[in-house]
Amino acid sequence: MSHPIEFNVFAPRNEAVELILDGQTSPMQKGEDGFFRVQVDLEDGQYQCKLRVRSNSPALQGEWVETNDPYMAEMDRKTENEIVRIKDGRRILDTFVWKNDDRPLPENRDLILYEMHIADFCGQGTDISDPTKFKQVLEKLDYLSELGINAIALMPVTEYDGDYRWGYMPLHFFALESSYGKPEDFKHLIDECHARGIRVLVDCIFNHTNEESSLLKIDRDYWYYHDRHYPEDDANYWGPELSYETVDSDRRIRPTWNFVRDVVQFWIREYHIDGIRYDAVRQIANYEFFGWLFEQIEVTGKPFYQIAEHIPDSSEVCAPKGVFDACWHESFRYFLKDALTGESLNLDELKKAIDARQQGYAGSTSVINYLATHDREHMIVELGDVGIFDQPAFDRVKFGATLQLTAPGIPMLWMGDEFGQATHKTATTTEPNQLDWSLLDQNRDLFEFYKRAIALRHEKSSLRTDNIEFFFENAEDKILAYVRWNDEGERVVVVANFSDQSYENYAIANFPNDGAWQDWNDQTSIGVNGGNLSIDLPSFSAKVLLSE
């Protein structure tokens, strides 16, 4: 039995659009609302379709071009056609049934993020065209749970050109990257994450698109800036820039605003995601739009996280001055990297980066602290580049991780941080840089350290508050100490030695509390009297002391 199924596309300034469904062409009729529509009688089943559009783009003016619906939700990898499924007389994406929507998920303040590129996370030897990658990631969820991760920050998972990219040149905004798997595979992965108390955040790119984007082929100047929007940043021009200033006065809409809203609501509704990192916020440079967008987004019954990538980082983008929940905290890495490599130590700036309120941020959930990201080298690589290898390098990585996991802010690992992935970033975003999972056994000690340090952060609520006080520093000796606390009397003290000198019985004055303390590293007891602590401090290391 067949049913009338409507196909539509918004193309208000185009003269003609045709639907090509399983090779059969049907003209679409234009309405006053700017939509072209056609109804086709279809039986339940799977079909393939494309659009044939008389382009209104300057370079293609008046030409017939074949392209996909900008709202396409799944692409056939071989034909590059849209996959259309009909069930019970209506269009569906899949038949997946969610099982874990009622599971409690951690609040933003309690997150430990793990940035992941789906293809590279699967590991060395993975065929880049193998469409089982979502399933392979699912098989490693217990590993992430063991590590203590409770949020995965995914690099872009939308359809891009070819079988391997980082994903920052989006081709289709609604469709999953087909070399990773099918929509139901991704839903199964997210559902199993939720079953383990792991949130899933996705990276969205709304600044620019691939040159083959459907929007660009249909009507370039309706969707994009005609000229460069952000010419003062030539080094970071990636492609045609979506216009957030265009107004369709006939329909009283801002087309790109509505399109991006639809994208975000689709990912929340269809895939039950738990947050978004917005790429290139500095280049988009339109906080009126983001404020409007966040008011439009509907998320009920669970926490959500709106994160800005703004390089250099700026508290101006975060609430209450701005509209985002958090900003990638590049300055944290910048000053800590120089300190760990021994290149320079600026204690004043480092203290501001550790306590981001001194940089104008409202609190600990306002910044994402990292030692590495997809854009920055692993810290083990940075150390190797300045001639620091083997155990001294691992000791400094542990030192940096200790500061990251005891500082205010939301910690984020870049995949492989935890077992010493030592490859440099790939020269381009189209070359695989797959994880070497054999390093997990080879560098088991580093993994176990990360596991313990993450567990400490989960255990000690004082490390998830905004409370921090720097109570001791000696710039000449390169020593810095701070205390974290909660309202129940819990205290955690960190004493950091940024020097290449080891100190015995180093005197720390103004210690927060007298009495017995426990050294987290070796579980020994340490007594403090009269606000004075005497402690051994190995070079480039941090002592973590817990109140007993």
Coordinates of C-alpha atoms in Angstrom, one line a residue, residues 71-501:
Y71 CA 18.5 18.8 5.4
M72 CA 19.6 15.3 4.2
A73 CA 20.0 13.1 7.3
E74 CA 21.7 10.0 5.8
M75 CA 23.9 9.6 2.6
D76 CA 24.6 6.5 0.6
R77 CA 28.4 6.3 0.6
K78 CA 28.6 4.8 -2.9
T79 CA 26.0 6.9 -4.8
E80 CA 26.2 10.1 -2.6
N81 CA 22.4 10.1 -2.8
E82 CA 20.1 10.7 0.2
I83 CA 18.7 7.6 1.8
V84 CA 15.0 7.9 2.4
R85 CA 13.1 5.3 4.5
I86 CA 9.4 5.0 4.6
K87 CA 7.6 3.1 7.4
D88 CA 3.9 3.1 8.1
G89 CA 3.3 5.8 5.5
R90 CA 5.8 8.3 6.9
R91 CA 9.5 9.2 6.5
I92 CA 11.8 7.9 9.3
L93 CA 15.5 7.9 9.9
D94 CA 15.7 4.5 11.6
T95 CA 13.7 2.3 14.1
F96 CA 16.1 2.6 17.0
V97 CA 14.5 2.4 20.5
W98 CA 16.3 4.3 23.3
K99 CA 16.7 2.3 26.5
N100 CA 18.6 4.5 28.9
D101 CA 17.0 7.9 28.7
D102 CA 16.1 7.8 32.3
R103 CA 19.6 7.2 33.6
P104 CA 21.0 10.1 35.7
L105 CA 23.9 11.9 34.0
P106 CA 26.7 14.0 35.7
E107 CA 26.3 17.7 36.0
N108 CA 28.6 20.0 34.2
R109 CA 30.6 20.7 37.3
D110 CA 31.4 17.0 37.7
L111 CA 32.7 16.3 34.2
I112 CA 35.9 14.8 33.0
L113 CA 36.0 15.3 29.2
Y114 CA 37.7 13.0 26.7
E115 CA 38.2 14.6 23.2
M116 CA 37.9 11.9 20.6
H117 CA 38.3 11.6 16.8
I118 CA 36.2 8.5 16.0
A119 CA 38.4 7.1 13.3
D120 CA 41.8 7.7 15.0
F121 CA 40.5 6.4 18.4
C122 CA 39.8 3.0 16.8
G123 CA 43.5 2.5 16.5
Q124 CA 46.3 1.6 14.1
G125 CA 45.4 -0.7 11.3
T126 CA 41.7 0.4 11.2
D127 CA 40.5 0.7 7.6
I128 CA 39.5 4.3 7.1
S129 CA 36.6 3.1 4.9
D130 CA 35.3 0.5 7.4
P131 CA 31.8 1.7 8.4
T132 CA 31.9 0.0 11.8
K133 CA 33.8 2.6 13.7
F134 CA 30.9 3.6 16.0
K135 CA 30.7 0.0 17.0
Q136 CA 34.4 -0.2 17.6
V137 CA 34.2 2.8 19.9
L138 CA 31.3 1.2 21.8
E139 CA 33.5 -1.8 22.5
K140 CA 35.9 0.5 24.4
L141 CA 33.4 2.3 26.6
D142 CA 34.3 0.1 29.5
Y143 CA 37.9 1.2 29.1
L144 CA 36.8 4.8 29.3
S145 CA 34.7 4.1 32.4
E146 CA 37.6 2.4 34.1
L147 CA 39.7 5.5 33.4
G148 CA 37.0 7.6 35.0
I149 CA 35.8 9.5 32.0
N150 CA 32.2 10.6 32.2
A151 CA 31.9 12.7 29.1
I152 CA 33.1 12.2 25.5
A153 CA 33.8 15.3 23.4
L154 CA 33.5 14.1 19.8
M155 CA 35.2 15.9 17.0
P156 CA 32.8 16.5 14.1
V157 CA 30.8 13.4 13.1
T158 CA 28.8 15.0 10.2
E159 CA 29.3 13.9 6.6
Y160 CA 32.5 15.2 5.1
D161 CA 34.2 14.7 1.7
G162 CA 36.0 11.3 1.5
D163 CA 36.5 8.6 4.1
Y164 CA 38.9 10.4 6.4
R165 CA 39.1 14.0 7.7
W166 CA 39.0 15.8 11.0
G167 CA 35.5 17.0 10.0
Y168 CA 36.1 20.7 10.1
M169 CA 35.0 21.2 6.5
P170 CA 31.4 20.3 6.8
L171 CA 29.6 19.0 3.8
H172 CA 26.2 18.0 5.2
F173 CA 25.0 19.3 8.6
F174 CA 22.3 16.7 9.4
A175 CA 24.0 13.6 8.0
L176 CA 26.4 11.4 10.0
E177 CA 29.8 10.6 8.5
S178 CA 28.9 7.4 6.6
S179 CA 32.4 5.9 7.0
Y180 CA 31.7 5.8 10.8
G181 CA 28.4 3.9 10.6
K182 CA 24.7 4.3 10.4
P183 CA 22.4 6.5 12.5
E184 CA 21.3 3.6 14.6
D185 CA 24.9 2.7 15.3
F186 CA 25.6 6.2 16.6
K187 CA 22.4 6.1 18.7
H188 CA 23.4 2.8 20.1
L189 CA 26.8 4.2 21.1
I190 CA 25.2 7.2 22.8
D191 CA 22.6 5.0 24.5
E192 CA 25.3 2.8 25.9
C193 CA 27.3 5.8 27.0
H194 CA 24.3 7.0 29.0
A195 CA 23.9 3.6 30.5
R196 CA 27.4 4.1 32.0
G197 CA 26.8 7.6 33.1
I198 CA 28.8 9.1 30.2
R199 CA 27.6 12.2 28.5
V200 CA 28.2 12.8 24.8
L201 CA 29.1 16.2 23.4
V202 CA 29.6 16.9 19.7
D203 CA 31.7 19.5 17.8
C204 CA 29.6 21.7 15.5
I205 CA 31.0 24.0 12.7
F206 CA 28.8 26.9 11.8
N207 CA 31.4 29.3 10.5
H208 CA 32.1 27.9 7.1
T209 CA 31.5 24.9 4.8
N210 CA 33.0 22.8 2.1
E211 CA 33.0 24.2 -1.4
E212 CA 30.6 21.4 -2.4
S213 CA 28.0 22.3 0.2
S214 CA 24.4 22.1 -1.0
L215 CA 23.7 25.6 0.3
L216 CA 26.5 27.0 -1.8
K217 CA 25.3 25.3 -4.9
I218 CA 21.7 26.3 -4.5
D219 CA 22.1 30.0 -3.7
R220 CA 25.5 31.1 -2.4
D221 CA 24.7 34.7 -1.6
Y222 CA 21.6 33.9 0.3
W223 CA 23.4 31.7 2.8
Y224 CA 27.0 33.1 2.7
Y225 CA 28.8 36.4 3.0
H226 CA 29.6 37.6 -0.5
D227 CA 33.1 38.7 0.6
R228 CA 35.3 37.8 3.4
H229 CA 33.6 38.2 6.8
Y230 CA 36.7 38.1 9.0
P231 CA 39.5 39.5 6.9
E232 CA 41.7 40.4 9.9
D233 CA 42.3 36.7 10.5
D234 CA 43.8 35.5 7.2
A235 CA 45.6 32.6 8.9
N236 CA 42.3 31.1 9.9
Y237 CA 40.2 31.3 6.7
W238 CA 38.9 27.9 6.0
G239 CA 36.3 28.3 3.3
P240 CA 33.0 30.1 2.4
E241 CA 31.7 31.8 5.5
L242 CA 28.0 31.4 6.5
S243 CA 26.3 34.8 6.8
Y244 CA 24.7 35.7 10.1
E245 CA 23.7 39.2 8.9
T246 CA 21.6 38.3 5.9
V247 CA 17.9 39.1 6.4
D248 CA 15.1 37.9 4.1
S249 CA 12.8 40.9 4.5
D250 CA 10.0 39.2 2.5
R251 CA 9.8 36.4 5.0
R252 CA 11.1 38.3 8.0
I253 CA 13.7 35.7 8.8
R254 CA 17.4 35.4 9.1
P255 CA 17.9 32.3 7.0
T256 CA 21.2 31.1 8.5
W257 CA 19.9 31.6 12.0
N258 CA 17.0 29.4 11.3
F259 CA 19.0 26.8 9.6
V260 CA 21.6 26.5 12.4
R261 CA 18.7 26.3 14.9
D262 CA 17.2 23.4 13.0
V263 CA 20.6 21.7 12.9
V264 CA 21.1 22.0 16.7
Q265 CA 17.5 20.9 17.5
F266 CA 17.9 17.9 15.2
W267 CA 21.0 16.6 16.9
I268 CA 19.4 17.1 20.4
R269 CA 16.1 15.5 19.4
E270 CA 17.4 12.7 17.1
Y271 CA 20.6 11.7 18.8
H272 CA 20.0 12.8 22.5
I273 CA 23.4 14.6 22.7
D274 CA 24.4 16.3 26.0
G275 CA 26.3 19.4 24.8
I276 CA 27.9 21.1 21.9
R277 CA 31.3 22.7 21.3
Y278 CA 30.9 25.5 18.8
D279 CA 34.0 25.8 16.6
A280 CA 35.5 29.2 15.5
V281 CA 33.2 31.4 17.7
R282 CA 35.7 34.2 17.4
Q283 CA 35.4 34.1 13.6
I284 CA 31.6 33.9 13.6
A285 CA 31.6 37.0 15.8
N286 CA 27.9 37.2 16.4
Y287 CA 26.8 36.8 20.0
E288 CA 23.4 38.2 19.3
F289 CA 22.8 35.1 17.2
F290 CA 24.2 32.7 19.9
G291 CA 22.0 34.3 22.6
W292 CA 19.0 33.8 20.3
L293 CA 20.0 30.2 19.5
F294 CA 20.4 29.2 23.1
E295 CA 16.9 30.6 23.9
Q296 CA 15.5 28.5 21.0
I297 CA 17.1 25.2 22.0
E298 CA 14.8 22.8 23.9
V299 CA 16.6 20.4 26.3
T300 CA 14.5 18.9 29.1
G301 CA 15.3 16.6 32.0
K302 CA 19.0 16.5 31.7
P303 CA 22.1 18.8 31.9
F304 CA 23.5 20.4 28.7
Y305 CA 26.7 22.2 28.0
Q306 CA 27.3 25.0 25.5
I307 CA 31.0 25.4 24.9
A308 CA 32.8 28.0 22.8
E309 CA 36.1 27.5 21.0
H310 CA 37.5 31.1 21.1
I311 CA 41.2 31.3 20.5
P312 CA 42.7 33.2 22.4
D313 CA 40.2 32.3 25.1
S314 CA 38.2 35.2 26.6
S315 CA 35.8 35.4 29.5
E316 CA 33.7 37.8 27.5
V317 CA 32.1 34.8 25.7
C318 CA 30.9 33.2 28.9
A319 CA 27.9 34.0 31.1
P320 CA 27.1 36.3 32.8
K321 CA 28.9 38.7 30.4
G322 CA 28.5 36.4 27.4
V323 CA 26.1 33.6 26.5
F324 CA 28.2 30.4 26.6
D325 CA 28.5 28.1 29.6
A326 CA 32.2 27.6 29.0
C327 CA 35.2 28.4 26.8
W328 CA 38.2 26.3 25.8
H329 CA 40.9 27.5 28.1
E330 CA 43.9 27.9 25.8
S331 CA 45.8 30.1 28.3
F332 CA 45.8 27.3 30.9
R333 CA 47.7 25.1 28.4
Y334 CA 49.9 28.0 27.2
F335 CA 51.4 29.0 30.5
L336 CA 51.5 25.4 31.9
K337 CA 53.3 24.1 28.8
D338 CA 56.1 26.6 29.1
A339 CA 56.5 25.8 32.7
L340 CA 56.6 22.0 32.1
T341 CA 59.1 22.2 29.3
G342 CA 61.3 24.6 31.4
E343 CA 61.1 27.3 28.6
S344 CA 59.7 29.9 31.0
L345 CA 57.8 30.3 34.2
N346 CA 55.4 33.2 34.7
L347 CA 53.9 32.6 38.1
D348 CA 51.5 35.5 38.0
E349 CA 50.0 34.5 34.7
L350 CA 50.0 30.8 35.6
K351 CA 48.1 31.6 38.8
K352 CA 45.5 33.5 36.8
A353 CA 45.2 30.5 34.4
I354 CA 44.8 28.1 37.3
D355 CA 42.2 30.3 39.0
A356 CA 40.3 31.5 35.9
R357 CA 38.2 33.9 38.0
Q358 CA 41.3 36.2 38.0
Q359 CA 40.8 36.3 34.2
G360 CA 37.2 37.3 34.5
Y361 CA 35.5 33.9 34.3
A362 CA 32.6 33.4 36.6
G363 CA 33.6 30.0 38.0
S364 CA 35.0 26.5 37.5
T365 CA 32.4 25.4 34.9
S366 CA 33.3 28.4 32.7
V367 CA 36.6 26.9 31.4
I368 CA 37.7 23.7 29.8
N369 CA 41.3 23.0 31.0
Y370 CA 43.5 20.8 28.8
L371 CA 47.2 19.8 28.2
A372 CA 46.5 18.9 24.6
T373 CA 43.7 18.9 22.0
H374 CA 43.4 18.0 18.3
D375 CA 44.9 21.4 17.6
R376 CA 47.8 21.1 20.1
E377 CA 50.4 18.4 20.5
H378 CA 50.3 15.9 23.3
M379 CA 52.5 17.2 26.2
I380 CA 54.8 14.1 25.8
V381 CA 55.4 15.4 22.3
E382 CA 56.1 19.0 23.4
L383 CA 58.6 17.7 25.9
G384 CA 60.3 15.5 23.3
D385 CA 60.6 18.4 21.0
V386 CA 62.8 20.2 23.6
G387 CA 64.9 17.1 24.3
I388 CA 63.1 15.7 27.3
F389 CA 62.4 12.0 27.0
D390 CA 61.7 8.7 28.9
Q391 CA 61.1 8.9 32.6
P392 CA 61.8 12.7 33.0
A393 CA 59.1 13.3 30.3
F394 CA 56.6 11.0 32.0
D395 CA 57.2 12.6 35.3
R396 CA 56.5 16.1 33.9
V397 CA 53.3 14.8 32.2
K398 CA 52.1 13.5 35.5
F399 CA 53.0 16.8 37.1
G400 CA 50.9 18.7 34.5
A401 CA 48.0 16.2 34.9
T402 CA 48.1 16.7 38.6
L403 CA 47.7 20.5 38.2
Q404 CA 45.0 20.0 35.6
L405 CA 42.9 17.7 37.7
T406 CA 43.3 19.7 40.9
A407 CA 42.7 23.2 39.4
P408 CA 39.2 24.8 39.1
G409 CA 37.8 24.2 35.7
I410 CA 36.6 21.2 33.8
P411 CA 39.5 18.9 32.8
M412 CA 39.7 17.5 29.3
L413 CA 42.0 14.8 28.0
W414 CA 43.0 14.5 24.4
M415 CA 42.7 10.8 23.5
G416 CA 46.0 9.1 24.1
D417 CA 47.1 11.5 26.8
E418 CA 46.6 8.8 29.3
F419 CA 49.0 6.3 27.8
G420 CA 51.6 8.5 26.2
Q421 CA 50.6 8.7 22.6
A422 CA 53.7 10.3 21.2
T423 CA 53.0 11.0 17.5
H424 CA 53.0 14.6 16.2
K425 CA 49.8 16.0 14.8
T426 CA 49.3 15.1 11.2
A427 CA 50.4 17.8 8.7
T428 CA 47.0 18.0 7.2
T429 CA 43.5 17.2 8.4
T430 CA 43.1 14.5 5.8
E431 CA 45.9 12.1 7.1
P432 CA 45.1 9.5 9.7
N433 CA 46.9 9.7 13.1
Q434 CA 45.5 6.5 14.7
L435 CA 46.1 5.7 18.3
D436 CA 48.8 3.1 19.1
W437 CA 46.9 1.0 21.6
S438 CA 50.0 -1.1 22.3
L439 CA 51.2 1.9 24.4
L440 CA 48.5 1.2 26.9
D441 CA 50.5 -1.9 28.2
Q442 CA 53.9 -0.3 27.5
N443 CA 53.0 2.8 29.5
R444 CA 50.7 1.2 32.0
D445 CA 52.1 3.3 34.9
L446 CA 51.0 6.5 33.2
F447 CA 47.5 5.1 32.6
E448 CA 47.2 4.0 36.3
F449 CA 48.4 7.5 37.4
Y450 CA 45.7 9.2 35.3
K451 CA 43.1 6.7 36.6
R452 CA 44.1 7.5 40.3
A453 CA 44.2 11.3 39.7
I454 CA 40.8 11.2 38.0
A455 CA 39.4 9.1 40.8
L456 CA 40.7 11.7 43.3
R457 CA 38.8 14.4 41.5
H458 CA 35.6 12.4 41.6
E459 CA 36.1 11.6 45.2
K460 CA 37.0 15.0 46.5
S461 CA 34.2 17.5 45.9
S462 CA 36.5 20.3 47.0
L463 CA 38.3 19.9 43.6
R464 CA 35.0 20.6 41.9
T465 CA 34.2 23.8 43.7
D466 CA 35.3 27.4 42.8
N467 CA 37.3 27.6 46.0
I468 CA 41.0 28.1 45.7
E469 CA 43.7 30.1 47.5
F470 CA 47.3 30.5 46.7
F471 CA 48.9 30.6 50.1
F472 CA 52.6 30.2 49.3
E473 CA 55.0 31.0 46.5
N474 CA 58.7 31.5 46.0
A475 CA 59.5 32.8 42.5
E476 CA 63.2 32.2 42.9
D477 CA 62.8 28.6 43.9
K478 CA 59.9 28.2 41.5
I479 CA 57.5 26.8 44.2
L480 CA 53.8 27.5 44.2
A481 CA 51.2 26.1 46.7
Y482 CA 47.4 26.3 46.7
V483 CA 44.5 24.9 48.7
R484 CA 41.1 23.7 47.5
W485 CA 38.1 23.2 49.9
N486 CA 34.4 22.6 50.3
D487 CA 31.9 23.8 52.9
E488 CA 32.1 20.5 54.8
G489 CA 35.7 21.0 55.9
E490 CA 37.4 18.9 53.2
R491 CA 40.8 20.3 52.2
V492 CA 43.2 19.4 49.4
V493 CA 46.6 21.1 49.2
V494 CA 48.9 21.1 46.1
V495 CA 52.5 22.0 46.4
A496 CA 54.1 22.4 43.0
N497 CA 57.9 22.5 42.2
F498 CA 58.5 24.0 38.7
S499 CA 62.3 23.8 39.2
D500 CA 64.8 21.3 37.8
Q501 CA 66.1 21.2 41.4

